[in-house]
Short mmCIF file of C-alpha atoms and ligand atoms in Angstrom, two decimals:
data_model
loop_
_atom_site.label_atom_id
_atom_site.label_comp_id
_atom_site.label_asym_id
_atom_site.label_seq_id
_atom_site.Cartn_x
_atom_site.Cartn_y
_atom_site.Cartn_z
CA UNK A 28 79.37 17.01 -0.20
CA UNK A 29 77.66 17.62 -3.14
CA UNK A 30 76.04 20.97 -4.13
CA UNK A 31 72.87 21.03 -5.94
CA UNK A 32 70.74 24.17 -6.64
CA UNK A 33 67.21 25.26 -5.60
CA UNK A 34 66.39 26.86 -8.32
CA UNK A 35 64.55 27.45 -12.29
CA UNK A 36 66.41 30.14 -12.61
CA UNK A 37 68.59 28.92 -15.83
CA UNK A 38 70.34 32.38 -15.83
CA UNK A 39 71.15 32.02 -12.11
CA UNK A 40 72.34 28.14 -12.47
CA UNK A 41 74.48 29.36 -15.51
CA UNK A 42 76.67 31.50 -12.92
CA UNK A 43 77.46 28.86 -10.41
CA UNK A 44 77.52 26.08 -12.91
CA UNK A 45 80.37 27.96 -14.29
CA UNK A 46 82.58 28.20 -11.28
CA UNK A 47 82.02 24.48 -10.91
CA UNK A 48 79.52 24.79 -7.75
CA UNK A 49 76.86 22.67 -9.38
CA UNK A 50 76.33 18.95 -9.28
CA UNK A 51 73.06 19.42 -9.56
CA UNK A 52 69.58 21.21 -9.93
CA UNK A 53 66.66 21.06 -7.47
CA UNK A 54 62.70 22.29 -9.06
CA UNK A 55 59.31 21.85 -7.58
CA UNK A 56 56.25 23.21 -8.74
CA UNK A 57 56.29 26.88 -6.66
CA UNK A 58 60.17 26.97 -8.38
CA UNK A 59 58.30 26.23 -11.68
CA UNK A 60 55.74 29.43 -10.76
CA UNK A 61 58.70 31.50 -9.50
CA UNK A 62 60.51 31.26 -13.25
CA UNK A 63 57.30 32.32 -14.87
CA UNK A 64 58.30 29.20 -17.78
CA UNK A 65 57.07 25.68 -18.71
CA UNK A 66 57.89 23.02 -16.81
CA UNK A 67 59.45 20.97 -19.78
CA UNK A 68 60.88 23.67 -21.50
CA UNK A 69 62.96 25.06 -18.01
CA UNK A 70 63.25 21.83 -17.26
CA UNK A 71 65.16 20.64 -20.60
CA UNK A 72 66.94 23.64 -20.89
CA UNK A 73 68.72 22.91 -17.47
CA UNK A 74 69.25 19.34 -18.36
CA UNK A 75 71.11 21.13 -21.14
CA UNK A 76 73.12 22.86 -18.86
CA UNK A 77 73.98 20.83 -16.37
CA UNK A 78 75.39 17.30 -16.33
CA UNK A 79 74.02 16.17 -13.22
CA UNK A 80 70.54 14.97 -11.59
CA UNK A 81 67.83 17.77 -12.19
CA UNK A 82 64.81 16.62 -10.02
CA UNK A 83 61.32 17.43 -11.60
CA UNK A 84 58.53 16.96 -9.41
CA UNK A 85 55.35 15.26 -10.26
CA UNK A 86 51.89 16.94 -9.46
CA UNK A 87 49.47 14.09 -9.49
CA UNK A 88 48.46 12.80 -6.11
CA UNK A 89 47.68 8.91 -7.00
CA UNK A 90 49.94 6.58 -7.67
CA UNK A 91 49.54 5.55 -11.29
CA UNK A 92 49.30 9.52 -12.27
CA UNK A 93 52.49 9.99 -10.77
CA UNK A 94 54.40 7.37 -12.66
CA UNK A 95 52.93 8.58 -15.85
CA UNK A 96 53.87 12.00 -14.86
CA UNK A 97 57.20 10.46 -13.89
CA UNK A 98 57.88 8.37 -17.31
CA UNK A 99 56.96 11.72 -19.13
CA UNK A 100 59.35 13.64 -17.04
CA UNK A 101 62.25 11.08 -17.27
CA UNK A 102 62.21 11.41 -20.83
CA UNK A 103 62.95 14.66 -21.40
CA UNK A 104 66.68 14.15 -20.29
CA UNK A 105 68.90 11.06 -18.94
CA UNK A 106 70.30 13.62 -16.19
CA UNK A 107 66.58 14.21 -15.14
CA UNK A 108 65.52 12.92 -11.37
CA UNK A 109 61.87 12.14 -10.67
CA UNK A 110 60.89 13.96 -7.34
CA UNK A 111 57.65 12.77 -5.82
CA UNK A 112 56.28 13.21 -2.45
CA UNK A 113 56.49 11.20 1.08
CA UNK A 114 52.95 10.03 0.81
CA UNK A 115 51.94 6.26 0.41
CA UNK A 116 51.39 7.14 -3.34
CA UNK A 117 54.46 8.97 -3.44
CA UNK A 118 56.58 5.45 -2.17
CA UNK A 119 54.69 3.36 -4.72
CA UNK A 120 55.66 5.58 -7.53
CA UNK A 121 59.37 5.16 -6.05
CA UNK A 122 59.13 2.07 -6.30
CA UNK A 123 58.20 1.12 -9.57
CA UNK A 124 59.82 4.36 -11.17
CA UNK A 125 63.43 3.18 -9.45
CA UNK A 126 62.63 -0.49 -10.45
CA UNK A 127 62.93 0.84 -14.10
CA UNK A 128 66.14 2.74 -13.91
CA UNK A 129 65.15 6.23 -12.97
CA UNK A 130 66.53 8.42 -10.18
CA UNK A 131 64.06 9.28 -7.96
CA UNK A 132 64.06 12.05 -5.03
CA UNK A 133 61.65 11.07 -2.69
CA UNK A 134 60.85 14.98 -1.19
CA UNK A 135 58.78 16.75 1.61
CA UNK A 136 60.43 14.35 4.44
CA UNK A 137 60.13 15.44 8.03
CA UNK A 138 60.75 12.51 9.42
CA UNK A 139 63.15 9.33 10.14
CA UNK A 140 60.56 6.89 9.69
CA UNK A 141 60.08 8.53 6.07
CA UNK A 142 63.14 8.44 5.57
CA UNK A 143 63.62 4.33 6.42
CA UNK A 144 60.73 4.20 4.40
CA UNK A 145 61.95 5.73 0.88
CA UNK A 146 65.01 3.56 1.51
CA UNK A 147 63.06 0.84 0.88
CA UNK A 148 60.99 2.15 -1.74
CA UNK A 149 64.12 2.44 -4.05
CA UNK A 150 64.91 6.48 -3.68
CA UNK A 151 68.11 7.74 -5.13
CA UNK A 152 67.37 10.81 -2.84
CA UNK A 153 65.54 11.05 0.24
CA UNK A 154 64.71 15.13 0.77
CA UNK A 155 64.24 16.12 4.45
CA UNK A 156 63.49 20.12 4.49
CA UNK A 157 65.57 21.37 7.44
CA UNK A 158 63.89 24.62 6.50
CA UNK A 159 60.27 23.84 7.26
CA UNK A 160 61.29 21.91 10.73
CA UNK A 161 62.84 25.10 12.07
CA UNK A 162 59.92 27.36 11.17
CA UNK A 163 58.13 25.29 13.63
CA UNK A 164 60.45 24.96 16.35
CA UNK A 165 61.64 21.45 15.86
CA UNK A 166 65.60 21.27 14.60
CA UNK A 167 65.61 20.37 11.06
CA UNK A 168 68.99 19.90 11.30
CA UNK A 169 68.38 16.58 13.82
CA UNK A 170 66.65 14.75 11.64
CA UNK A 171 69.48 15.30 8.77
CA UNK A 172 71.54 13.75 11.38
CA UNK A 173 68.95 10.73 12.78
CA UNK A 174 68.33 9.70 8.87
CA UNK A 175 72.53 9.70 8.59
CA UNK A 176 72.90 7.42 11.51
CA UNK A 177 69.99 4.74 10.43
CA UNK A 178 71.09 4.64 6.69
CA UNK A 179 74.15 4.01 8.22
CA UNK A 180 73.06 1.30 10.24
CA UNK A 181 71.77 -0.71 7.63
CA UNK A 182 74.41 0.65 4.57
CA UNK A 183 71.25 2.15 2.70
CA UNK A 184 72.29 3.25 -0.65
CA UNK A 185 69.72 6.30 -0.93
CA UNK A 186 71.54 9.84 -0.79
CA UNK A 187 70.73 12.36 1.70
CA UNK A 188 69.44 15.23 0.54
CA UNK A 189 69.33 18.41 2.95
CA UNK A 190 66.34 20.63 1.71
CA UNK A 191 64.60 23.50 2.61
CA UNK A 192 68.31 25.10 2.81
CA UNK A 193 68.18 28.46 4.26
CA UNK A 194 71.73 30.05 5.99
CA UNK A 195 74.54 29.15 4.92
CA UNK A 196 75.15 27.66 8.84
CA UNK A 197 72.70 24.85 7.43
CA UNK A 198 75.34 23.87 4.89
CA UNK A 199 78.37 24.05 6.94
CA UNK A 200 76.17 21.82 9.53
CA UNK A 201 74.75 19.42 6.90
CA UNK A 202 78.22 19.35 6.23
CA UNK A 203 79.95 18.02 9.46
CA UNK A 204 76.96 15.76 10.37
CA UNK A 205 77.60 14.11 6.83
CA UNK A 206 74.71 15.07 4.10
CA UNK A 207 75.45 13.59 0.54
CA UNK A 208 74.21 16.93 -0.97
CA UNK A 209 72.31 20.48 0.08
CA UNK A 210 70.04 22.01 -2.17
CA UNK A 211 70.43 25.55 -1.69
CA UNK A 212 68.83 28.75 -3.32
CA UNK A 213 71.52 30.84 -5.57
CA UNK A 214 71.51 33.20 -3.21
CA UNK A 215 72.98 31.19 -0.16
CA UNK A 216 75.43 29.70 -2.16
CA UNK A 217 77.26 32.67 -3.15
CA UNK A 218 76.64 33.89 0.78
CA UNK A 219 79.14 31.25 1.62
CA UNK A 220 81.60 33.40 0.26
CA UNK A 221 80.99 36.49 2.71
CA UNK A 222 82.44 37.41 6.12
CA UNK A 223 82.81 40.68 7.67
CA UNK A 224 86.32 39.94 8.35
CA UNK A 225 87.09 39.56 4.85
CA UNK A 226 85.14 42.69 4.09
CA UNK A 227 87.26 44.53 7.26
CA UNK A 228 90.73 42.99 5.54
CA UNK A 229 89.97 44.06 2.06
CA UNK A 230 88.47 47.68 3.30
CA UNK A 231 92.43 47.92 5.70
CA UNK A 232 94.28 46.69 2.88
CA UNK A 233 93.09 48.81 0.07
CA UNK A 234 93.74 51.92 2.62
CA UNK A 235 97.57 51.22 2.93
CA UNK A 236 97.73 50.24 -0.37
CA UNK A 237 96.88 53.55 -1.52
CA UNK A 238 99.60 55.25 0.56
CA UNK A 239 102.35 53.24 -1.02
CA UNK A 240 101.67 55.08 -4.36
CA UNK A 241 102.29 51.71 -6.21
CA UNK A 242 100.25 49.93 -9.30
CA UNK A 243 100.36 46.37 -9.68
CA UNK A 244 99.36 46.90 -13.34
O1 LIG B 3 64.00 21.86 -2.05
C1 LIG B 3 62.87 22.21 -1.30
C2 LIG B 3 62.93 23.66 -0.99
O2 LIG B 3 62.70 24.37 -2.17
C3 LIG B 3 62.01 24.12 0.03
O3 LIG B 3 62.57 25.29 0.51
O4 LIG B 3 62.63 27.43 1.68
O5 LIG B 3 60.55 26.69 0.45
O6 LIG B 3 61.22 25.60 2.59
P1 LIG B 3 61.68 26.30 1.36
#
């Protein structure tokens, strides 16, 4: 599974990108507010930095805006993915932004049919936001797993990619039901590492360690 990251932050992609936890960067425009930079500036400099897709995210609402937006996006890197939303719009800009060679990561998808339908439109990515489904009682983590089995079905090329990533139980689950990729804040990335048992083993270990009177250096 792949491991992109939610993020603008270019400081906070720098860390993980150096461990070799990144294949790839996630904006959209309230990531774009959050980083207090321009869009194409941030959004170059983490081309820069990263070799993978980095999905920029159109704001125009009508079809023809959005491929402009898209073209103009697109050529600020080769790495760059266009991200537009589930609307009608949103598929026709798929289409004819995929037909010419660019990535595109179809985004704000809460449902299967969506899903089917970005397939068809061309997407690279199709982004369902487990996130937003659970803040409203539904199980975000269902759909991942009814857009896995129909893509399936019919051997869709188009990636799944779990949004709206908030515990680090949503990766482990996007995971086992079989997500290409999970866009995840910094911050719940490096969570994965944590476990109070690790804590408890460390805090024990340290303890007897400093009875033995030994240095390892
Ligand atoms: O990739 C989409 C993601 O940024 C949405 O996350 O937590 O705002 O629902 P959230």
């Amino acid at each position: 599974m792949k491991f992109f990251v939610d993020t603008a932050d270019v400081a906070a992609i720098a860390e993980l990108n150096d461990l070799g936890m990144v294949d790839g960067v996630t904006t959209n425009p309230s990531l774009i507010l959050k980083s207090g930079r321009n869009i194409l500036e941030v959004t170059k400099e983490i081309c820069d930095l990263v070799a993978g897709p980095v999905s920029a995210e159109v704001v125009a609402l009508q079809a023809d805006e959005m491929i402009a937006e898209g073209r103009k996006l697109a050529a600020i890197a080769p790495n760059i993915a266009v991200k537009v939303p589930l609307t009608w719009d949103g598929l026709k800009a798929c289409k004819v932004l995929s037909g010419e060679g660019f990535m595109v990561n179809v985004t704000l998808c809460f449902s299967a049919n969506q899903a089917l339908l970005a397939a068809k439109a061309g997407a690279t990515f199709i982004s369902p936001f487990v996130g937003r489904l659970d803040d409203i009682n539904l199980d975000g983590l269902d759909l991942i797993a009814d857009i896995r089995t129909i893509y399936d079905n019919y051997d869709f090329d188009t990636q799944i990619l779990a949004a709206s990533i908030r515990t680090v139980n949503h990766i482990a689950d996007c995971a086992k039901i079989g997500a290409d990729v999970i866009t995840a804040p910094p911050a719940v990335i490096k969570s994965m590492a944590s476990h109070v048992l690790t804590d408890k083993g460390i805090d024990q270990f340290m303890k007897d360690w400093a009875k033995t009177g030994q240095k390892i250096l």
